[in-house]
Every structure is written in C-alpha cells, then in structure tokens.
C-alpha cells in the first residue's frame, strides 16, 4: 500500500484483525451489552473482509472510513473527546484514521493545510525505526531503539506547542515475505555497531520485504513547558549572547512557558561595588527598568515595593497593572519608564546565588493583568538554570575584563607567555600539594637586545610655548575685566590686581620659569575666580564681560586650553600613528622569527626587542635571525619617518621627529620585575645598556654643540668596530632600496656619565610625498616641496 512517500522496509496493510480477535472473545462475555457490541463489530468484519485481511489501497481506506470509525469507537471514549489527544494511525506517519475532537481542534488552530511532522526524524532514521519494529515484534530482540517522538504544532496565538507521541503497538502483526532476508545474531551484532549506517540496514531489510498488518494508537501529551525548560537550559549553555538571535530565541522560550505570545524579556546586571544596575554588554538584550540609561542606582531605578522585595525578601515583584501603580506613586521613575515603553504588566525577579544578588530578570507585557503574581510562580522552574548561566557569564565577563586590563595595562607579550604559564603551573601544583612556594621571577638568559626610538624634537620647548600662549591669553582676558572694573570703581585693590596681572604677563613673555605656571594658577584660583563671582552680580556690563571670559575656558580644567590642546593633540596623533604602524609591522616580524617586543609612548614612540633561544623555547635560534631583525628595525624606522611626514601637514602643531637605533653587541639576561610588572636587564654589567638607552639621545657630537639625533636623519649608535661594519652593510642595502641617501656620516659622541667610546652612523632618510610617489627627497627637499 503506497500510503507512505518514504523508502520503508514494511509493506503497510491497514488491518483490524487483532481488534476483531478481541471482539470474538467478547462473544463469550457475561456482559450482554459487550456481547451485542462485539456482534455488531464482527458483522462489519464479515461484510468487509478486507478490514481484516488488510487494505492495500489509499482510496479504499477513504471509502471505508465510516466502518473504520465504528470499529475504533471503543478506543476513543466519547466522554474524553475534548480532553485526550489521540489518533489511530500507522507508524511514524501522518495518516490519521480516527482522532479525538481535541486533536482536530489543535490541527485547525494551527492553520489551513497544516500537516504535523515528527520532529528530528529524517528518511534514514525513519527507515531504521521500521527495521526496529521487525526486530522487536518478529524476532523478539530486546533492543531499545525507542526515542521520544514529538510533534511541533503552533497554536492560534502563534506559540509553538510541543506534543510527545506514545505509540500503542498491541494491534500490529509483522509478517515475513519471500523477499525478506533471514536476520541472524551476527546480523544483529553488525547492526548494533552501525546504527547510523543506513546502507547496512537497507541491505538486511530490502524495501517492502516485510508486511506490516494492523494499526497503532498514538496518544499525545502537551509537554510544551518541559520542552521549553529543556530548550531554555540548552540555550543558556549553547547560545552566544552576542548573536542577534539569542534574545529572540530566549523570548520565544519564555512565551511558550507562560503561554503568552507578546511578552518580552530583559535583564539588568547588578554591580555590587557601586550598588547600581547596569545594562549587560550585548546590543540585543534590553533593560526595561533602565530604559534609556546605561546604569542607575538601585533605589532610583526601582520603586520602593520592588526594591524591598528584591533586596530585603529576595522575591519577585509582580505588577499586574502598571498604570494603576503609577497613579498611586506618580513620582516613581520605574513606572514612568515602563509606561513610556507601553508596558502594562511586568514581573521583576531577582537572580541571586547564596543570598547574593547577581542581576534582575525583567519579564514585561503590553497587556494589562497578563503578568501577575500567579503566573510569576512559573519562574521557580527557570531560576536555578538562569542563576547558573549568570554566574558563568559573570565569571566570563571578569575573565574578559582581566584580559583587557592585562593587554592594555600589564601586557605579557605572546612570545614569552609560555614561560609565565609554565611558572604559574609550577606555583599552582605546589599549592595543591600544600608545599608553599613563591612565584619565581621569570628570567630569559643569553638574549640579544635591540632598542629604537622616534622622538619628537623640541617637545619641551613646544609644550612650554603652548603653555605660555594660553596663560597670556587668559591673563589678558582677566586684565580686560579688571580694567572695566577700575573704570567703574577705582579701588586700590583692583589696581594692585592689575599690577600683578601685568607682572605675570611680563614674566612669562621673558621666560617661562619652572614654577611660573603654578603661581599663575594659584593666583587665578584664589584671587580671580572668587572675585569674578562677585563682579558678575554687580551690573549687566560686568556680567557680560565675565561670561565672555568664562567662554574662553575649557569646561573641565577651567583654564584657557587652546594652544596646549593643539600641542597635546599633535603628540597624541603622532604617537598613535607611529605605534599603530610599529604594531602592524611587528606582526610581520613575529612570523619571521618569534621575539619579545614592547613599546612605550612618551614624546614619541620607543621600543625594545629581545631575541634568543631562551625566548623561543625551541632549539632553532641562529644569529641569522638576529641580523634579520636588525635590518628589519632600520627599515621600519625609515617607514615610520615617512609615515610621520605624511601626517605632519594635518597636525594642529607642526612638530619634527628624529630617529635613533642603539646597538648592543653582546647578549644579556632580562628579568621580569614582579614589583614593577615589566622586563629589565639583569646584572651590573648589563645595566650599562639601560644607562646608555636613557641618556644617549641627549648626547652631543664630540667637539660640537650639536645633538647626535637630528630631524631627517637615521642615527645608529654603537661601540664596536664589528657593529659599524655590520650596520654599514644594512645601510648600503637600504640605500639601494631608496630608503636612505648615499652619504654616511661617522661621528664620535661626547662621553656620557659612566659611558665612553660611543660612535654613531648618521645618514639622511629619503622621503616620498605620498605612497604612490616614486620620487624621493631628503628632509630639506621634502619641506620645500610641501611648502610649495
């Protein structure tokens, strides 16, 4: 019979043979009504023998539906028609021979032409389930292939309801045909090991090689709440909260649990440290109590009743009629926020663990009375899983926070991270074994250092100039107000103030002393600010002058911050651009060979590199990688210079930079200082390297007043003849690539405190006007070109 569209091992014959056998036994019953009922049923069996032999035509099934309905009447109690969800059918199929009224109502509510499909049953598993019937019914193997079967059927409100199907197989017979193969114990053993290999099952059970004779009675139970809770647990474990569909799935689950199609779910995180509610850091998750704020104090965000229930009683607070509550307490922000969002009923529930509040679950509805203290009890089944999820989320958030802090503030470079992990494991292992140890300092021995910097030339002078200009602007503006005051009211104290202002202006115009800025700031704070508060109340003219003065001040520091701001922004842009390029180039360098890298932003950008066997962990280091890194460093310094001069024309203050590389020809040891959270060279001799790093850029060329570093030049400082030869080779290569000009200058440095015998190679850097430009310029040529 072709009532099935799927490939199936069973040839389906719809038969009521076992029903009729049961009724034949009822003929001998003492119950007269039962005997009469049996006679009427058996009369149909006699008139329509195909009902017993098996119907093989779909059309014939439809023709005999009245007789089938009559035969099945006893299996479908009339009194339970609107209560039970029951159908007579064939296995794993949608053919319905008879059903209760409740089943019909469910299918009707689902919509026109809706046909239920068994959930998670594809064609292959469908075939294997047919084989399982043969193995259990015919061969008697106690093999449990059974799994829960479900129908997902939407109700009239659009909520997906879940129905579990339980099959009664008491009225089926399995008959072997000549086309069927004998199934041995060896076959069964093979099948047991190959459940998902449908090809083997089809080999053992050819299609339609067995006859299914009978029907099954399927009882269905609404398990929406159970399935929704299961999906709720799964969603909390599986879903990524950053994905847009997380909250949609989450809300659908709650809608199914509450059987309310319009409810929405929100969440607020509780920050115990600041005693505030905060939005969770995911765009798709709303907070209805915070509304348009990122955070708010708990007492302000909640009404008094909600606050009491959440913090004092640790219970949910149900609001069945938001507007009614608002009328009784019109000043409460929570009700105002809910009304603005068209929320008319809500449940605010605490999420807590061991008496500690973690956050707030917000279930809201646009409909009055839809959420209330009765259906709020459904949360009791949800909360334990939600608490676990929030604890995991908070722990993950803390880990991410720590990671950000580590990366931004106390970053450990990936190249040496393995060493810290190794030491951390040793420390934790000793702790478990109750063998107290301290966390050892991490040391890398026999590594080669490289140091470079691109420094803003004359940054101190530029900053002092900007401070000087701002102070003059501010003092001049103050003087303007004081002059007007003297015109209106010639008091000696005003003239004394004017004298002090003129004196300050003359002082800073001559030279900005170390303490000049602080003296002027104290004068303004203690004398001028209180005076101006008094003057603005005297008359309209003075008020306007004082307000015009205040307009010149920065809102945060209450001082003129025009020229300093331009300087600060220029330094920030230079540092940001240089650091960004260096970081990008570093990613490429790490791929060549791993090494330690750190950089610092000051008035410019400086960087440290360490390379050696102890950093890489592998037995792979060769000096060729050191030479390669030295060449790479020089090339990147040239590229950073070019990048800067592309940026210079857009800076608020046109500053210049100078580049320098320091060569140290011997290997050394570096130690991570736990107290300072940074790497430092280890040992007295090696400390000389750090001294040179800090002082060398301020050194002079021997016998001159000229600093070693100079705008437009790349400077390589060294002490050994071998270093000079090596770096001249690198410079020659970069000259061939149009990074550097042809001439190389070799100079000696004036002795530094405790350091003598330093030399330097100086060579002009070649610049291009833009990245597409194939012409190259020295610094002087470039400045002429830019100024055209």
mmCIF file of N, CA and C in Angstrom, residues 332-400:
data_model
loop_
_atom_site.group_PDB
_atom_site.id
_atom_site.type_symbol
_atom_site.label_atom_id
_atom_site.label_comp_id
_atom_site.label_asym_id
_atom_site.label_seq_id
_atom_site.Cartn_x
_atom_site.Cartn_y
_atom_site.Cartn_z
ATOM 1 N N UNK A 332 7.550 57.750 40.988
ATOM 2 C CA UNK A 332 8.465 56.627 40.824
ATOM 3 C C UNK A 332 8.966 56.540 39.375
ATOM 4 N N UNK A 333 10.294 56.575 39.203
ATOM 5 C CA UNK A 333 10.892 56.534 37.869
ATOM 6 C C UNK A 333 10.586 55.220 37.145
ATOM 7 N N UNK A 334 10.554 54.107 37.887
ATOM 8 C CA UNK A 334 10.359 52.798 37.258
ATOM 9 C C UNK A 334 9.045 52.749 36.484
ATOM 10 N N UNK A 335 7.952 53.245 37.106
ATOM 11 C CA UNK A 335 6.655 53.201 36.435
ATOM 12 C C UNK A 335 6.620 54.151 35.246
ATOM 13 N N UNK A 336 7.281 55.313 35.384
ATOM 14 C CA UNK A 336 7.352 56.245 34.257
ATOM 15 C C UNK A 336 8.059 55.589 33.075
ATOM 16 N N UNK A 337 9.171 54.912 33.341
ATOM 17 C CA UNK A 337 9.917 54.246 32.276
ATOM 18 C C UNK A 337 9.101 53.144 31.619
ATOM 19 N N UNK A 338 8.386 52.364 32.429
ATOM 20 C CA UNK A 338 7.579 51.265 31.874
ATOM 21 C C UNK A 338 6.448 51.806 31.010
ATOM 22 N N UNK A 339 5.786 52.863 31.455
ATOM 23 C CA UNK A 339 4.681 53.445 30.684
ATOM 24 C C UNK A 339 5.198 53.999 29.360
ATOM 25 N N UNK A 340 6.369 54.640 29.379
ATOM 26 C CA UNK A 340 6.949 55.182 28.146
ATOM 27 C C UNK A 340 7.213 54.082 27.123
ATOM 28 N N UNK A 341 7.407 52.857 27.597
ATOM 29 C CA UNK A 341 7.691 51.725 26.701
ATOM 30 C C UNK A 341 6.446 50.899 26.411
ATOM 31 N N UNK A 342 5.276 51.468 26.768
ATOM 32 C CA UNK A 342 3.986 50.798 26.528
ATOM 33 C C UNK A 342 3.902 49.437 27.219
ATOM 34 N N UNK A 343 4.437 49.384 28.432
ATOM 35 C CA UNK A 343 4.392 48.158 29.231
ATOM 36 C C UNK A 343 3.283 48.299 30.275
ATOM 37 N N UNK A 344 2.365 47.339 30.300
ATOM 38 C CA UNK A 344 1.205 47.439 31.195
ATOM 39 C C UNK A 344 1.187 46.393 32.302
ATOM 40 N N UNK A 345 2.042 45.389 32.202
ATOM 41 C CA UNK A 345 2.198 44.437 33.313
ATOM 42 C C UNK A 345 3.629 43.904 33.260
ATOM 43 N N UNK A 346 4.143 43.523 34.428
ATOM 44 C CA UNK A 346 5.548 43.123 34.474
ATOM 45 C C UNK A 346 5.826 42.253 35.689
ATOM 46 N N UNK A 347 6.891 41.465 35.563
ATOM 47 C CA UNK A 347 7.425 40.705 36.700
ATOM 48 C C UNK A 347 8.917 41.052 36.789
ATOM 49 N N UNK A 348 9.320 41.566 37.929
ATOM 50 C CA UNK A 348 10.727 41.885 38.170
ATOM 51 C C UNK A 348 11.237 40.869 39.183
ATOM 52 N N UNK A 349 12.189 40.037 38.768
ATOM 53 C CA UNK A 349 12.625 38.917 39.619
ATOM 54 C C UNK A 349 14.117 38.978 39.879
ATOM 55 N N UNK A 350 14.525 38.757 41.135
ATOM 56 C CA UNK A 350 15.960 38.768 41.452
ATOM 57 C C UNK A 350 16.631 37.468 41.006
ATOM 58 N N UNK A 351 17.798 37.583 40.448
ATOM 59 C CA UNK A 351 18.631 36.420 40.140
ATOM 60 C C UNK A 351 19.757 36.431 41.163
ATOM 61 N N UNK A 352 19.736 35.486 42.075
ATOM 62 C CA UNK A 352 20.721 35.515 43.148
ATOM 63 C C UNK A 352 21.272 34.136 43.431
ATOM 64 N N UNK A 353 22.441 34.132 44.031
ATOM 65 C CA UNK A 353 23.121 32.886 44.379
ATOM 66 C C UNK A 353 23.613 33.000 45.816
ATOM 67 N N UNK A 354 23.113 32.090 46.666
ATOM 68 C CA UNK A 354 23.501 32.056 48.081
ATOM 69 C C UNK A 354 23.329 33.419 48.743
ATOM 70 N N UNK A 355 22.167 34.021 48.478
ATOM 71 C CA UNK A 355 21.837 35.291 49.099
ATOM 72 C C UNK A 355 22.502 36.501 48.473
ATOM 73 N N UNK A 356 23.273 36.302 47.412
ATOM 74 C CA UNK A 356 23.980 37.407 46.768
ATOM 75 C C UNK A 356 23.295 37.734 45.441
ATOM 76 N N UNK A 357 22.843 38.988 45.290
ATOM 77 C CA UNK A 357 22.147 39.403 44.077
ATOM 78 C C UNK A 357 23.123 39.497 42.915
ATOM 79 N N UNK A 358 22.751 38.860 41.796
ATOM 80 C CA UNK A 358 23.589 38.874 40.600
ATOM 81 C C UNK A 358 23.037 39.813 39.534
ATOM 82 N N UNK A 359 21.716 39.856 39.457
ATOM 83 C CA UNK A 359 21.072 40.675 38.438
ATOM 84 C C UNK A 359 19.573 40.588 38.574
ATOM 85 N N UNK A 360 18.873 41.176 37.604
ATOM 86 C CA UNK A 360 17.413 41.232 37.651
ATOM 87 C C UNK A 360 16.856 40.756 36.316
ATOM 88 N N UNK A 361 15.927 39.804 36.386
ATOM 89 C CA UNK A 361 15.200 39.350 35.207
ATOM 90 C C UNK A 361 13.941 40.195 35.075
ATOM 91 N N UNK A 362 13.709 40.726 33.882
ATOM 92 C CA UNK A 362 12.553 41.591 33.647
ATOM 93 C C UNK A 362 11.666 40.952 32.575
ATOM 94 N N UNK A 363 10.471 40.516 32.972
ATOM 95 C CA UNK A 363 9.501 39.976 32.010
ATOM 96 C C UNK A 363 8.376 40.995 31.923
ATOM 97 N N UNK A 364 8.114 41.491 30.719
ATOM 98 C CA UNK A 364 7.146 42.579 30.564
ATOM 99 C C UNK A 364 6.146 42.244 29.467
ATOM 100 N N UNK A 365 4.981 42.897 29.553
ATOM 101 C CA UNK A 365 3.925 42.657 28.576
ATOM 102 C C UNK A 365 3.191 43.962 28.276
ATOM 103 N N UNK A 366 2.746 44.147 27.031
ATOM 104 C CA UNK A 366 1.959 45.338 26.708
ATOM 105 C C UNK A 366 0.515 45.234 27.201
ATOM 106 N N UNK A 367 0.141 44.077 27.736
ATOM 107 C CA UNK A 367 -1.254 43.834 28.119
ATOM 108 C C UNK A 367 -1.434 43.863 29.631
ATOM 109 N N UNK A 368 -2.483 44.532 30.065
ATOM 110 C CA UNK A 368 -2.789 44.659 31.479
ATOM 111 C C UNK A 368 -3.181 43.303 32.061
ATOM 112 N N UNK A 369 -2.748 43.013 33.279
ATOM 113 C CA UNK A 369 -3.058 41.787 34.036
ATOM 114 C C UNK A 369 -2.465 40.508 33.421
ATOM 115 N N UNK A 370 -1.762 40.610 32.279
ATOM 116 C CA UNK A 370 -1.252 39.395 31.638
ATOM 117 C C UNK A 370 -0.154 38.747 32.491
ATOM 118 N N UNK A 371 0.657 39.573 33.103
ATOM 119 C CA UNK A 371 1.664 39.065 34.036
ATOM 120 C C UNK A 371 1.218 39.429 35.442
ATOM 121 N N UNK A 372 1.312 38.466 36.347
ATOM 122 C CA UNK A 372 0.753 38.682 37.680
ATOM 123 C C UNK A 372 1.450 37.768 38.680
ATOM 124 N N UNK A 373 1.033 37.849 39.927
ATOM 125 C CA UNK A 373 1.700 37.081 40.985
ATOM 126 C C UNK A 373 1.422 35.588 40.886
ATOM 127 N N UNK A 374 0.391 35.202 40.113
ATOM 128 C CA UNK A 374 0.081 33.771 39.970
ATOM 129 C C UNK A 374 1.021 33.126 38.951
ATOM 130 N N UNK A 375 1.038 33.674 37.696
ATOM 131 C CA UNK A 375 1.928 33.032 36.708
ATOM 132 C C UNK A 375 3.398 33.335 36.974
ATOM 133 N N UNK A 376 3.680 34.265 37.877
ATOM 134 C CA UNK A 376 5.076 34.505 38.256
ATOM 135 C C UNK A 376 5.702 33.276 38.902
ATOM 136 N N UNK A 377 4.868 32.400 39.460
ATOM 137 C CA UNK A 377 5.384 31.181 40.100
ATOM 138 C C UNK A 377 6.059 30.238 39.112
ATOM 139 N N UNK A 378 5.781 30.421 37.821
ATOM 140 C CA UNK A 378 6.437 29.581 36.812
ATOM 141 C C UNK A 378 7.943 29.808 36.784
ATOM 142 N N UNK A 379 8.376 30.937 37.315
ATOM 143 C CA UNK A 379 9.806 31.240 37.329
ATOM 144 C C UNK A 379 10.589 30.303 38.241
ATOM 145 N N UNK A 380 9.889 29.648 39.164
ATOM 146 C CA UNK A 380 10.591 28.753 40.093
ATOM 147 C C UNK A 380 11.317 27.633 39.355
ATOM 148 N N UNK A 381 10.756 27.199 38.216
ATOM 149 C CA UNK A 381 11.402 26.136 37.430
ATOM 150 C C UNK A 381 12.562 26.670 36.596
ATOM 151 N N UNK A 382 12.546 27.975 36.328
ATOM 152 C CA UNK A 382 13.525 28.581 35.429
ATOM 153 C C UNK A 382 14.756 29.073 36.166
ATOM 154 N N UNK A 383 14.542 29.648 37.333
ATOM 155 C CA UNK A 383 15.590 30.383 38.033
ATOM 156 C C UNK A 383 16.879 29.592 38.301
ATOM 157 N N UNK A 384 16.810 28.330 38.732
ATOM 158 C CA UNK A 384 18.068 27.618 39.008
ATOM 159 C C UNK A 384 19.024 27.596 37.819
ATOM 160 N N UNK A 385 18.465 27.393 36.604
ATOM 161 C CA UNK A 385 19.307 27.348 35.408
ATOM 162 C C UNK A 385 19.803 28.745 35.049
ATOM 163 N N UNK A 386 18.943 29.743 35.255
ATOM 164 C CA UNK A 386 19.325 31.111 34.944
ATOM 165 C C UNK A 386 20.447 31.578 35.869
ATOM 166 N N UNK A 387 20.375 31.184 37.129
ATOM 167 C CA UNK A 387 21.418 31.547 38.096
ATOM 168 C C UNK A 387 22.764 30.977 37.646
ATOM 169 N N UNK A 388 22.756 29.692 37.257
ATOM 170 C CA UNK A 388 23.996 29.060 36.783
ATOM 171 C C UNK A 388 24.565 29.807 35.580
ATOM 172 N N UNK A 389 23.677 30.186 34.657
ATOM 173 C CA UNK A 389 24.117 30.888 33.456
ATOM 174 C C UNK A 389 24.701 32.257 33.788
ATOM 175 N N UNK A 390 24.033 32.985 34.694
ATOM 176 C CA UNK A 390 24.519 34.316 35.061
ATOM 177 C C UNK A 390 25.869 34.213 35.771
ATOM 178 N N UNK A 391 26.016 33.203 36.621
ATOM 179 C CA UNK A 391 27.305 33.001 37.293
ATOM 180 C C UNK A 391 28.407 32.757 36.272
ATOM 181 N N UNK A 392 28.103 31.928 35.251
ATOM 182 C CA UNK A 392 29.089 31.671 34.202
ATOM 183 C C UNK A 392 29.393 32.948 33.416
ATOM 184 N N UNK A 393 28.326 33.695 33.104
ATOM 185 C CA UNK A 393 28.516 34.925 32.337
ATOM 186 C C UNK A 393 29.339 35.936 33.109
ATOM 187 N N UNK A 394 29.063 36.041 34.425
ATOM 188 C CA UNK A 394 29.818 36.989 35.242
ATOM 189 C C UNK A 394 31.286 36.570 35.338
ATOM 190 N N UNK A 395 31.493 35.269 35.496
ATOM 191 C CA UNK A 395 32.875 34.779 35.563
ATOM 192 C C UNK A 395 33.595 35.041 34.240
ATOM 193 N N UNK A 396 32.892 34.814 33.135
ATOM 194 C CA UNK A 396 33.478 35.063 31.817
ATOM 195 C C UNK A 396 33.760 36.549 31.628
ATOM 196 N N UNK A 397 32.803 37.393 32.072
ATOM 197 C CA UNK A 397 32.995 38.839 31.952
ATOM 198 C C UNK A 397 34.200 39.296 32.767
ATOM 199 N N UNK A 398 34.356 38.719 33.967
ATOM 200 C CA UNK A 398 35.510 39.070 34.801
ATOM 201 C C UNK A 398 36.812 38.645 34.128
ATOM 202 N N UNK A 399 36.784 37.445 33.508
ATOM 203 C CA UNK A 399 37.982 36.978 32.799
ATOM 204 C C UNK A 399 38.323 37.910 31.642
ATOM 205 N N UNK A 400 37.271 38.317 30.894
ATOM 206 C CA UNK A 400 37.492 39.219 29.768
ATOM 207 C C UNK A 400 38.002 40.568 30.248
#
